[in-house]
Short mmCIF file of C-alpha atoms and ligand atoms in Angstrom, two decimals:
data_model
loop_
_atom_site.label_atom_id
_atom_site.label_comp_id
_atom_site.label_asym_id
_atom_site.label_seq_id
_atom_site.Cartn_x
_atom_site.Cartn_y
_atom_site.Cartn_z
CA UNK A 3 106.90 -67.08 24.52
CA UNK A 4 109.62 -67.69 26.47
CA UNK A 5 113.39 -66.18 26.87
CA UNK A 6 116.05 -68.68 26.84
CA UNK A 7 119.74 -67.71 28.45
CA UNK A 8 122.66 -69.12 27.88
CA UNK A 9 125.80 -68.61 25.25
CA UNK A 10 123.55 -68.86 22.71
CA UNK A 11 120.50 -67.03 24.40
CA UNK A 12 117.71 -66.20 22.44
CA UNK A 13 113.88 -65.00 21.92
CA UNK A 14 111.66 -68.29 20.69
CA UNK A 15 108.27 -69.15 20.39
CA UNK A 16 107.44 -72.53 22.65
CA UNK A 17 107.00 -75.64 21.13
CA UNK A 18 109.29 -75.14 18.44
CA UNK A 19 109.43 -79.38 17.80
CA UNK A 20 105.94 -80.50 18.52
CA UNK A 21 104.58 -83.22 16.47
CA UNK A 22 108.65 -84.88 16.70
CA UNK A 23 109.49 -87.82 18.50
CA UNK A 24 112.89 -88.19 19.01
CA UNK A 25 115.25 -91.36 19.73
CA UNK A 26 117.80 -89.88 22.36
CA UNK A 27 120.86 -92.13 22.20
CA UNK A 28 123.77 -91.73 24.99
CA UNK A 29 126.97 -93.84 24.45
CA UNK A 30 129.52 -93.51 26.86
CA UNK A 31 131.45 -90.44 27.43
CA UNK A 32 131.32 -87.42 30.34
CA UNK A 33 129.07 -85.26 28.13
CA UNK A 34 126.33 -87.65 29.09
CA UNK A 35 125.66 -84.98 31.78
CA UNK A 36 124.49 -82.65 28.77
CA UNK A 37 122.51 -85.27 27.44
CA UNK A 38 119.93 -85.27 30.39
CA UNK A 39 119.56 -80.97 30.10
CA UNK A 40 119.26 -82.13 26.37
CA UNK A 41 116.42 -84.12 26.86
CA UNK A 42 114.67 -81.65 29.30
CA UNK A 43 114.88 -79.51 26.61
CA UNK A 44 113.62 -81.28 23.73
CA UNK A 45 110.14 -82.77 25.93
CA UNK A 46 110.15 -78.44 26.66
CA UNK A 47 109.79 -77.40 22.72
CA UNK A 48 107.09 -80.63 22.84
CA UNK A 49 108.93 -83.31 21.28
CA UNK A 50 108.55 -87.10 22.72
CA UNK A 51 111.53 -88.61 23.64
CA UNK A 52 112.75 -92.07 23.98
CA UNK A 53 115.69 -92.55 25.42
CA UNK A 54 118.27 -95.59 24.75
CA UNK A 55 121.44 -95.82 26.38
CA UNK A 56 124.79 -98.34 25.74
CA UNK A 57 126.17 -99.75 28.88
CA UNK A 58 129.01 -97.47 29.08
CA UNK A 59 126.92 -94.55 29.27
CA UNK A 60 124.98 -96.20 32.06
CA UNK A 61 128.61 -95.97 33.79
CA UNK A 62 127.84 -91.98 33.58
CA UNK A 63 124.52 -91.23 34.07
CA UNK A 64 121.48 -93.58 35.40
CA UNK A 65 119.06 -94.65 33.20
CA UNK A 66 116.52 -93.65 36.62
CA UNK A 67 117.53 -89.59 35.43
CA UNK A 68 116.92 -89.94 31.82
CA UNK A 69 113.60 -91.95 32.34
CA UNK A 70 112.20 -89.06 34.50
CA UNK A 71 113.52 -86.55 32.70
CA UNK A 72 112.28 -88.06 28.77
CA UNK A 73 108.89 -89.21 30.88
CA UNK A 74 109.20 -93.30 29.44
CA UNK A 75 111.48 -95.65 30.23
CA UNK A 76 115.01 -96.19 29.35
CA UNK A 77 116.14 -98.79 26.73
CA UNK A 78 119.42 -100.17 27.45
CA UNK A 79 119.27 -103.89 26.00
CA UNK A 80 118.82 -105.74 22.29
CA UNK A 81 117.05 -108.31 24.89
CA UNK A 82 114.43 -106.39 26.46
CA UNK A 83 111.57 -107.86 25.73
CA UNK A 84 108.95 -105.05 27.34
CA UNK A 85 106.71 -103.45 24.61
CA UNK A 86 108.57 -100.65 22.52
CA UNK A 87 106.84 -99.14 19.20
CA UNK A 88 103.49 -100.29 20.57
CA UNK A 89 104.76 -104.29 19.46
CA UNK A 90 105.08 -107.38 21.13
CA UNK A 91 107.48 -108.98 19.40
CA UNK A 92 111.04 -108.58 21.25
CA UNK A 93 113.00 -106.50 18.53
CA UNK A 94 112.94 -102.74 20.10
CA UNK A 95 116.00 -101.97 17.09
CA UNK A 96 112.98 -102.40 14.66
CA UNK A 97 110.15 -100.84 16.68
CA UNK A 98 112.21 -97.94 18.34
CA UNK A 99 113.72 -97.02 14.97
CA UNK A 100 110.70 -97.04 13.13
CA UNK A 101 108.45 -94.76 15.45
CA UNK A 102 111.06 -91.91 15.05
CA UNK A 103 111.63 -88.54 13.66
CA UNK A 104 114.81 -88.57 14.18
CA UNK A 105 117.91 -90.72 15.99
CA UNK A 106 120.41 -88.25 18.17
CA UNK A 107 123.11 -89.70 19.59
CA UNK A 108 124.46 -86.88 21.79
CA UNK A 109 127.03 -88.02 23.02
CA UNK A 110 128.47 -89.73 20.37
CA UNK A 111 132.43 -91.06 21.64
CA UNK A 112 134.86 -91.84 18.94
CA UNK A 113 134.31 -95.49 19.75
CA UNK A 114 130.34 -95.30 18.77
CA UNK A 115 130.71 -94.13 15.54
CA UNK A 116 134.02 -96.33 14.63
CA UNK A 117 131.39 -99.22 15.04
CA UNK A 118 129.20 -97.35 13.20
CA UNK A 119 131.40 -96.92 10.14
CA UNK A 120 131.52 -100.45 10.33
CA UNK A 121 128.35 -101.18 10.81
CA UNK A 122 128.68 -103.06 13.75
CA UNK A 123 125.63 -103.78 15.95
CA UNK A 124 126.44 -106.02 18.98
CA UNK A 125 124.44 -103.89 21.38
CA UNK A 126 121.00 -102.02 21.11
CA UNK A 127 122.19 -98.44 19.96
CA UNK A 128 124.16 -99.09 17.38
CA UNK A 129 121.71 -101.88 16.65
CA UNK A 130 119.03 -99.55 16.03
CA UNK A 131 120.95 -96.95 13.92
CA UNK A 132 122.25 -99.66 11.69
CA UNK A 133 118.13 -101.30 11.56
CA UNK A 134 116.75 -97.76 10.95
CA UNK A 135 114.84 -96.87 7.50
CA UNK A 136 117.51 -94.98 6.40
CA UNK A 137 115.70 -93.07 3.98
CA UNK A 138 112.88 -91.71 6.58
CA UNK A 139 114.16 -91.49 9.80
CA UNK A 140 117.78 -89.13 9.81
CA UNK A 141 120.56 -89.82 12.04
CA UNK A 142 122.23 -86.57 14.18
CA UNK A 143 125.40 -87.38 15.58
CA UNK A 144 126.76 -85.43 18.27
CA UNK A 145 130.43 -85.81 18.74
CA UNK A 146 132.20 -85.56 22.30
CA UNK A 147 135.69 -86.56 23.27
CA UNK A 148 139.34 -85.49 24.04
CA UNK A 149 140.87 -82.96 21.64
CA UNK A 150 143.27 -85.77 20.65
CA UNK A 151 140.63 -88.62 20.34
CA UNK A 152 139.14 -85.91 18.11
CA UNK A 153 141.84 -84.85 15.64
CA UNK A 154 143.42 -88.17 15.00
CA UNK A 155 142.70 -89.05 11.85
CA UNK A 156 140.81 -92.61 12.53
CA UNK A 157 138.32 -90.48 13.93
CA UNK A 158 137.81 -87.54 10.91
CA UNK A 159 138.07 -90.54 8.28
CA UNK A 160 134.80 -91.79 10.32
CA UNK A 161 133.09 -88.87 10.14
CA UNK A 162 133.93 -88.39 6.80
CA UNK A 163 132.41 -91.86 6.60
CA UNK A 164 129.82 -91.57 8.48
CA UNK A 165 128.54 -88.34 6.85
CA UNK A 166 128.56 -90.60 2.87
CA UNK A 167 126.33 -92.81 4.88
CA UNK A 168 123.90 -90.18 5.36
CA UNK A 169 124.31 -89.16 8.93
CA UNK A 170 124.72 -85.50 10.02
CA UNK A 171 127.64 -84.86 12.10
CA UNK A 172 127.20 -81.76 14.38
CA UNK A 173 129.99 -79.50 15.18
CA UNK A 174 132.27 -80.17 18.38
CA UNK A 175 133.15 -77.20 20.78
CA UNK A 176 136.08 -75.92 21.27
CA UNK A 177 137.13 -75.07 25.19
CA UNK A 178 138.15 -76.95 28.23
CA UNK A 179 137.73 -80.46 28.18
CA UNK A 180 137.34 -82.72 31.24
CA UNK A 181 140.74 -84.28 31.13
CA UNK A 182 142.08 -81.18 32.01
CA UNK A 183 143.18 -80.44 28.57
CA UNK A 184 141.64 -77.84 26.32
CA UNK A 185 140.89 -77.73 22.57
CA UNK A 186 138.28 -79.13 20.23
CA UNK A 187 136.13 -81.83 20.83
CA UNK A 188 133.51 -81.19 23.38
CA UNK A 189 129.36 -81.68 22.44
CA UNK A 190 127.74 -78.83 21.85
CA UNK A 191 125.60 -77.44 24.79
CA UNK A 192 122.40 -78.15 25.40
CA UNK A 193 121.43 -74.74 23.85
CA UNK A 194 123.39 -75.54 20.93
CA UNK A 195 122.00 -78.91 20.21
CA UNK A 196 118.72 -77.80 20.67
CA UNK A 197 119.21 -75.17 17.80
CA UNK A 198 120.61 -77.26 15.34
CA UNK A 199 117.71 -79.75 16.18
CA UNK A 200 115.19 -77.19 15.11
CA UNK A 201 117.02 -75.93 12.55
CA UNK A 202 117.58 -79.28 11.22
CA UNK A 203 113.60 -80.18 10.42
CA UNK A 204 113.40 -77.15 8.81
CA UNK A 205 112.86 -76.53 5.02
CA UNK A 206 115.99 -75.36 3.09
CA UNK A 207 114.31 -73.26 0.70
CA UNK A 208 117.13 -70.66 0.69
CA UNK A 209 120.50 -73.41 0.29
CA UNK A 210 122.97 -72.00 -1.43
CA UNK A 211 121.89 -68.34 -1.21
CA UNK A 212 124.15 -65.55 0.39
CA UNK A 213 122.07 -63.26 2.38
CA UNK A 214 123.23 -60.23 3.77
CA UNK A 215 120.82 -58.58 6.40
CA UNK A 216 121.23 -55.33 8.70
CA UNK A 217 119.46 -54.62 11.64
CA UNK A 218 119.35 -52.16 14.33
CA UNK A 219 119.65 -48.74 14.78
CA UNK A 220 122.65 -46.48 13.93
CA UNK A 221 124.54 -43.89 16.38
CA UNK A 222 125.41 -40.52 14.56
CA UNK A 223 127.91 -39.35 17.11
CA UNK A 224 127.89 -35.51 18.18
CA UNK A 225 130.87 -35.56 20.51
CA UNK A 226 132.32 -38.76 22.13
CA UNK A 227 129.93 -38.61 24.65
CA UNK A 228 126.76 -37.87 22.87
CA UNK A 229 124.62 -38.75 19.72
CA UNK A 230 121.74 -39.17 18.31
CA UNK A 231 120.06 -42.70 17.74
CA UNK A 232 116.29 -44.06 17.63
CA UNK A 233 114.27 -47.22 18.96
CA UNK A 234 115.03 -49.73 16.95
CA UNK A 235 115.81 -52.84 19.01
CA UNK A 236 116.93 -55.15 16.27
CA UNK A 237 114.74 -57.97 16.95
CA UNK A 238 113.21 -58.40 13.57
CA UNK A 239 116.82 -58.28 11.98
CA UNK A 240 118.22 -60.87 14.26
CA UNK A 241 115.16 -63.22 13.75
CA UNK A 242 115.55 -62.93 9.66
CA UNK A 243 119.07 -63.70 9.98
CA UNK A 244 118.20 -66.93 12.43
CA UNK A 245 115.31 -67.46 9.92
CA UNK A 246 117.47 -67.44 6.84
CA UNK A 247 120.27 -69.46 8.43
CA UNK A 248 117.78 -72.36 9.38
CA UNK A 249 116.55 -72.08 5.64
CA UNK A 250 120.06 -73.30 4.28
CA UNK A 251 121.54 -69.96 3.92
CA UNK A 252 124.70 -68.75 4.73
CA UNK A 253 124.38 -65.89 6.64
CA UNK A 254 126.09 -62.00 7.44
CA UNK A 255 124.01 -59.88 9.76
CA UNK A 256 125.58 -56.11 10.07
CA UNK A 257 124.02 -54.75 13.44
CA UNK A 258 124.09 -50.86 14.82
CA UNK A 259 124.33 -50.91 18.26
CA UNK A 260 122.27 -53.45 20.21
CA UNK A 261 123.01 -55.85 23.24
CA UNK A 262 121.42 -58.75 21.21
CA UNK A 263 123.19 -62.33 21.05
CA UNK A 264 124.51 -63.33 17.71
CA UNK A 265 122.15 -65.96 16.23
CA UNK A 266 124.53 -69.62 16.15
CA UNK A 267 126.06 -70.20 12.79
CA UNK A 268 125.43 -66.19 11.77
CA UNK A 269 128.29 -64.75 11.04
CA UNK A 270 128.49 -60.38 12.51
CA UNK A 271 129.76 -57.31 11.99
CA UNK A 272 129.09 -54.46 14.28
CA UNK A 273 128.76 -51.08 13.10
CA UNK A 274 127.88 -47.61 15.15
CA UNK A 275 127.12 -44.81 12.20
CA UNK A 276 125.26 -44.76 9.00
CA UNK A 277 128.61 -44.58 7.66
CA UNK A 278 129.84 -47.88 8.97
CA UNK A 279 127.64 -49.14 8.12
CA UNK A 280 127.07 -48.35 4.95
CA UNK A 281 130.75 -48.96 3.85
CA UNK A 282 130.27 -52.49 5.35
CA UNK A 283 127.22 -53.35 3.80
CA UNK A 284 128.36 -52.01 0.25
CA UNK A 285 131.30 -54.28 0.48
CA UNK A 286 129.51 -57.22 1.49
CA UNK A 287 126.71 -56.86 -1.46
CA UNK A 288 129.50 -57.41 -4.00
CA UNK A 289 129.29 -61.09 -2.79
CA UNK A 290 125.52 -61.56 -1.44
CA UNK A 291 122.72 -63.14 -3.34
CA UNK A 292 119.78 -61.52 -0.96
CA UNK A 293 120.08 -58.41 1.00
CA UNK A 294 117.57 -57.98 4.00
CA UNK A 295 117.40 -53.77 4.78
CA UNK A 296 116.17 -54.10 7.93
CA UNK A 297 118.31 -51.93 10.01
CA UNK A 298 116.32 -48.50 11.08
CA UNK A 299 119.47 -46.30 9.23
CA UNK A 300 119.16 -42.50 10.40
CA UNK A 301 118.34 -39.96 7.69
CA UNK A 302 120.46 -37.37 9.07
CA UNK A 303 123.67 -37.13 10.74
CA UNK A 304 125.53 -34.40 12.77
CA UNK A 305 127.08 -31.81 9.93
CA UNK A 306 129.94 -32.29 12.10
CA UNK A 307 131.41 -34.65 14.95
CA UNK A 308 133.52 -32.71 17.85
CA UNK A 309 136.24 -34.56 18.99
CA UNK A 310 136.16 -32.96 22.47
CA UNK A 311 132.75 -33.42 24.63
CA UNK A 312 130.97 -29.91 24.30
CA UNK A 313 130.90 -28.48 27.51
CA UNK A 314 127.86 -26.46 29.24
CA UNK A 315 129.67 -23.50 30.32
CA UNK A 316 126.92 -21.81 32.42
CA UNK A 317 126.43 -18.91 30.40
CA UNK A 318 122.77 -20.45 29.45
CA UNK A 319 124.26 -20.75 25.50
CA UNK A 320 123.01 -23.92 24.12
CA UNK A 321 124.55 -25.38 21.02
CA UNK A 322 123.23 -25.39 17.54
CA UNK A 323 122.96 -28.91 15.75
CA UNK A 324 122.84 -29.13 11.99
CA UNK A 325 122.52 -32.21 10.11
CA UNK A 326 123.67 -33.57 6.64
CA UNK A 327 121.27 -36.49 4.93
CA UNK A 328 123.12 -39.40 5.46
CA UNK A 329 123.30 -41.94 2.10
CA UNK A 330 120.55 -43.79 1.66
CA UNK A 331 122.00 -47.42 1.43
CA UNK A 332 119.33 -49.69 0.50
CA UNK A 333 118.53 -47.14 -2.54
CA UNK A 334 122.24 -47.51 -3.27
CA UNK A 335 122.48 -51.47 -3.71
CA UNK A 336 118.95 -52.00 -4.91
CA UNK A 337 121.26 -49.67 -8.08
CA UNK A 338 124.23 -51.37 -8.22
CA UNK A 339 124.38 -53.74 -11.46
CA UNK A 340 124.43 -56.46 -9.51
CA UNK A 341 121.13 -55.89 -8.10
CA UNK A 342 119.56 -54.37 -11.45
CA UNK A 343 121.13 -57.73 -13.37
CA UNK A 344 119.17 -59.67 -11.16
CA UNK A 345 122.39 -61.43 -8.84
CA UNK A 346 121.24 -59.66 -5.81
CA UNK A 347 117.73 -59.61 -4.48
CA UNK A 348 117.02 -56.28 -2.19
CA UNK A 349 114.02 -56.30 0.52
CA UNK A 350 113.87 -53.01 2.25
CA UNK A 351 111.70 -52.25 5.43
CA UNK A 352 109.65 -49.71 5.69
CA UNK A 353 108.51 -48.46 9.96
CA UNK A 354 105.24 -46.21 9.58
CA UNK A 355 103.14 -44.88 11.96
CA UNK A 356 100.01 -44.26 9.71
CA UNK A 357 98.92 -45.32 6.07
CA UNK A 358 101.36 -48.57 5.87
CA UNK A 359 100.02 -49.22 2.53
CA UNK A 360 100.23 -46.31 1.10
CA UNK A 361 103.98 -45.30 2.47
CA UNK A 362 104.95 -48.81 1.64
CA UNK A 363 104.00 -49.10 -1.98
CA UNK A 364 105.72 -44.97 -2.43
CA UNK A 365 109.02 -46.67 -0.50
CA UNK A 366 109.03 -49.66 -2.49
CA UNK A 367 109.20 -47.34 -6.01
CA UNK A 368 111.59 -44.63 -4.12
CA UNK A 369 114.04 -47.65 -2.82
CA UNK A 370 113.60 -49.20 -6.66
CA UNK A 371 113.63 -52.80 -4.25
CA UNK A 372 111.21 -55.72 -5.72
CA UNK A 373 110.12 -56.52 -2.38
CA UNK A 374 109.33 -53.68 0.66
CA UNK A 375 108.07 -55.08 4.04
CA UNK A 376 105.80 -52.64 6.22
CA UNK A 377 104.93 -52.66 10.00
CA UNK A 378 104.22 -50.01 12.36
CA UNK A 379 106.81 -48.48 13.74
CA UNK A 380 105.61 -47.79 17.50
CA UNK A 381 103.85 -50.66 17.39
CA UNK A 382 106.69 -53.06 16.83
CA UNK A 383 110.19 -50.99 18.14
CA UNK A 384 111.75 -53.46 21.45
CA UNK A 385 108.36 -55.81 21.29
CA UNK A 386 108.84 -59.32 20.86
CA UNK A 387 105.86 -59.14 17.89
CA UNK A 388 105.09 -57.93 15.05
CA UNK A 389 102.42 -57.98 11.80
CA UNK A 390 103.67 -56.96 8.66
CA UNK A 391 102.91 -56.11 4.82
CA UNK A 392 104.90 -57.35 1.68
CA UNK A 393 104.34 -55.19 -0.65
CA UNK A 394 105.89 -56.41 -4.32
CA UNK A 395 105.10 -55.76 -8.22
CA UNK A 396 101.94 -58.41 -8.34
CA UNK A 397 100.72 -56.88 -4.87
CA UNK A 398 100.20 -57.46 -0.90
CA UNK A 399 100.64 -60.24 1.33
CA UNK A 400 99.55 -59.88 4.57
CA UNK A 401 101.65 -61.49 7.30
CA UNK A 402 99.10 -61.53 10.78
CA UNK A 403 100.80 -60.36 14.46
CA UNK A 404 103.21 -63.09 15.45
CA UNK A 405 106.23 -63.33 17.18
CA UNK A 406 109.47 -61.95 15.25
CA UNK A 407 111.18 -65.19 14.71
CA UNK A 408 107.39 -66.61 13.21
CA UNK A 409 107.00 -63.53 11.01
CA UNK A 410 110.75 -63.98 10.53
CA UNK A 411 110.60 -67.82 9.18
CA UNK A 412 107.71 -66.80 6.97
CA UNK A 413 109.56 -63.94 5.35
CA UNK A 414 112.37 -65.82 4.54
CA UNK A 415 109.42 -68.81 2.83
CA UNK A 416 108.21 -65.43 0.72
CA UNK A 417 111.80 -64.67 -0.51
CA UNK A 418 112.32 -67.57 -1.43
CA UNK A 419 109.19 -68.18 -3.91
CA UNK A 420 109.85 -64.93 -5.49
CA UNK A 421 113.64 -65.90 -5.86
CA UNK A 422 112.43 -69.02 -7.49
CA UNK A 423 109.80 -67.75 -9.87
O1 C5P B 4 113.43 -44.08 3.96
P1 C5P B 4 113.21 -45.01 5.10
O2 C5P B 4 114.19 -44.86 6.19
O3 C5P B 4 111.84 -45.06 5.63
O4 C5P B 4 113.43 -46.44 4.41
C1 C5P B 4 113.52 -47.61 5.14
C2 C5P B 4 114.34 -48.62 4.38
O5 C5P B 4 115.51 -48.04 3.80
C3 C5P B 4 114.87 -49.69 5.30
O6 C5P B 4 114.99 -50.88 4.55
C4 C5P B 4 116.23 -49.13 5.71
O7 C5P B 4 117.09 -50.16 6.13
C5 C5P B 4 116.69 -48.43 4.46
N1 C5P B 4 117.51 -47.22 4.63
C6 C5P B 4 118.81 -47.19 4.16
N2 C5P B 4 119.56 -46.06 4.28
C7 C5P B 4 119.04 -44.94 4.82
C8 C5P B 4 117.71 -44.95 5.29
C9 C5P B 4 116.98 -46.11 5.20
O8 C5P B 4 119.30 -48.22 3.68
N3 C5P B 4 119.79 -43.86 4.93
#
């Protein structure tokens, strides 16, 4: 397990790309600098990496960096006639190419892919892209230049170009830019490419679905100082919304309050109370072809809310609480005719601390959802694993202690068979 930091920080089982051996191509650009953190952490998740390199990224990084780094030597040259691909025969485009998973180019300059487009190949890179089975092995492209180079439209007709060829242009990001100037059009950071790398080998067995998934706790407030919350961490929420988003989905995650980092290309929406969240949710399930209830909602709220902070006076008096149920939410959707008509596909959560089965199977009728996930609720609240129980109309699936983002990935596999049959 390890815990990964950065603008994009977040909790991920080791080894995420083993089995992969990837064709790291560097043209020239300034972002070549990324490449080589890129490539550290690709050989991390247990990839293989090759590394080839054009001559002007050689003029901005050494070869000597990305060969210790990737653990084999550096290709640089059509004409190098050392063994690549485990062949003799003095044609690493052909051998390189065919050995791979996958060809990123990361950076990719404006100038690479114009002689892509054209399918030029007067040097080994774009040699190789343009000799690759084009069919079996994908090429990722990740852009990097000035925010000019960027938006002129020579280089969006490439892309444009490029991506009816079959490649898969990544995103650019937007910020300050080594030329001084600032705006779109710098590669993606290491962190970044690393996700959409994973994300890109996995299956899309939830494309085109909208799915909607809360996760958290809530805050009922009983003054502005004070109110009442649980453990909920939000861990499991997070990791279905990552899950679901690497599955092909487009994705809305609406969190109670936790300091967790937004899973990349998830879009959020932050709510405190039951309430909130609740009014967000009910909005958003107009629209949503799967809804995920796995926020820990509190039954009860404060009857009311002060507005000042209640003060201890010294007198010994201590206040009286009472509570009003709050609405139950899932119970609400898994109602609505959009649900009942079969548009909207509700999975509630269910956190017990005895008799999972039993509590699950009751939930699932109570909730009236097709599909109620158990787990034990001290067992699982702020850990980084869980096991769980699907509980649906033909019966249980068992889902053994993994990490979240494991359990996560296989939830969203389960959704999607019973969406399909
Ligand atoms: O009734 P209980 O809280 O155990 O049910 C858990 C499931 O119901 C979870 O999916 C949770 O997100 C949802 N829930 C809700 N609104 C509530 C309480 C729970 O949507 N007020």
């Amino acid at each position: 397990m390890a815990v990964w930091t950065g603008p994009n920080c977040y909790i991920a089982p080791m080894n995420e790309l083993t089995g992969k051996h990837i064709v790291l191509g560097l043209s020239g650009g300034i972002a070549c600098y990324k490449a080589a953190e890129l490539c550290r952490a690709l050989v991390k998740e247990g990839a293989t990496v090759q590394v080839v390199m054009t001559e002007a990224a050689e003029q901005f990084m050494t070869a000597v960096t990305m060969q210790a780094l990737s653990g084999r030597p550096v290709f640089t040259s059509q004409w190098d006639a050392r063994t690549s691909g485990g062949a003799d025969n003095n044609m690493p485009h052909i051998n390189l190419s065919r050995e791979a998973n996958a060809i990123v180019v990361a950076p990719a300059s404006a100038d690479f892919m114009a002689k892509l487009v054209h399918g030029r190949a007067d040097e080994l890179l774009s040699l190789m892209c343009l000799a690759r089975p084009i069919e079996s092995v994908p090429l990722i492209l990740a852009p990097a230049m000035n925010r000019e180079m960027w938006a002129h439209p020579a280089t969006q007709r490439n892309i444009e170009q490029l991506r009816t060829d079959g490649a898969t242009v990544l995103d650019v990001g937007a910020g300050d830019q080594a030329c001084g100037e600032t705006g779109d059009g710098r590669m993606l950071e290491p962190d970044e490419l690393l996700y959409d790398l994973v994300r890109f080998f996995k299956s899309k067995v939830l494309a085109g679905q909208q799915v909607l998934v809360s996760a958290g706790p809530t805050f009922e407030a009983i003054d502005p100082v004070r109110g009442l919350t649980n453990l909920s961490s939000g861990k499991m929420g997070f990791a279905i919304a990552r899950a679901a988003h690497e599955a092909g989905a487009h994705v809305t995650l609406v969190a109670g309050p936790v300091g967790l980092p937004t899973p990349r290309g998830v879009g959020r929406i932050n709510v405190k109370s039951a309430l909130d969240m609740k009014e967000a949710l009910d909005h958003l399930a107009q629209t949503a072809t799967v809804f995920v209830s796995a926020a820990a909602v509190a039954d009860w709220r404060p009857a009311q809310t002060m507005d000042q902070k209640i003060k201890k006076d010294g007198s010994g008096e201590v206040p009286t609480l009472s509570f009003v149920e709050n609405p139950d939410i899932l119970a609400g959707i898994a109602a609505s005719p959009r649900a009942q008509g079969g548009a909207l596909y509700c999975v509630g959560f269910a956190a017990e601390s005895h008799d999972l089965l039993a509590h699950a199977q009751a939930k699932r009728a109570r909730k009236g959802v097709p599909l109620l996930v158990g787990n034990i609720g001290p067992a699982t609240f702020g850990q980084d694993d869980n096991a769980l129980l699907l509980v649906d109309a033909h019966g249980t699936t068992e889902l053994p202690r993994a990490s979240k983002l494991v359990l996560a990935r296989q939830l969203v596999v389960e959704i999607a068979r019973r969406l399909q049959a």
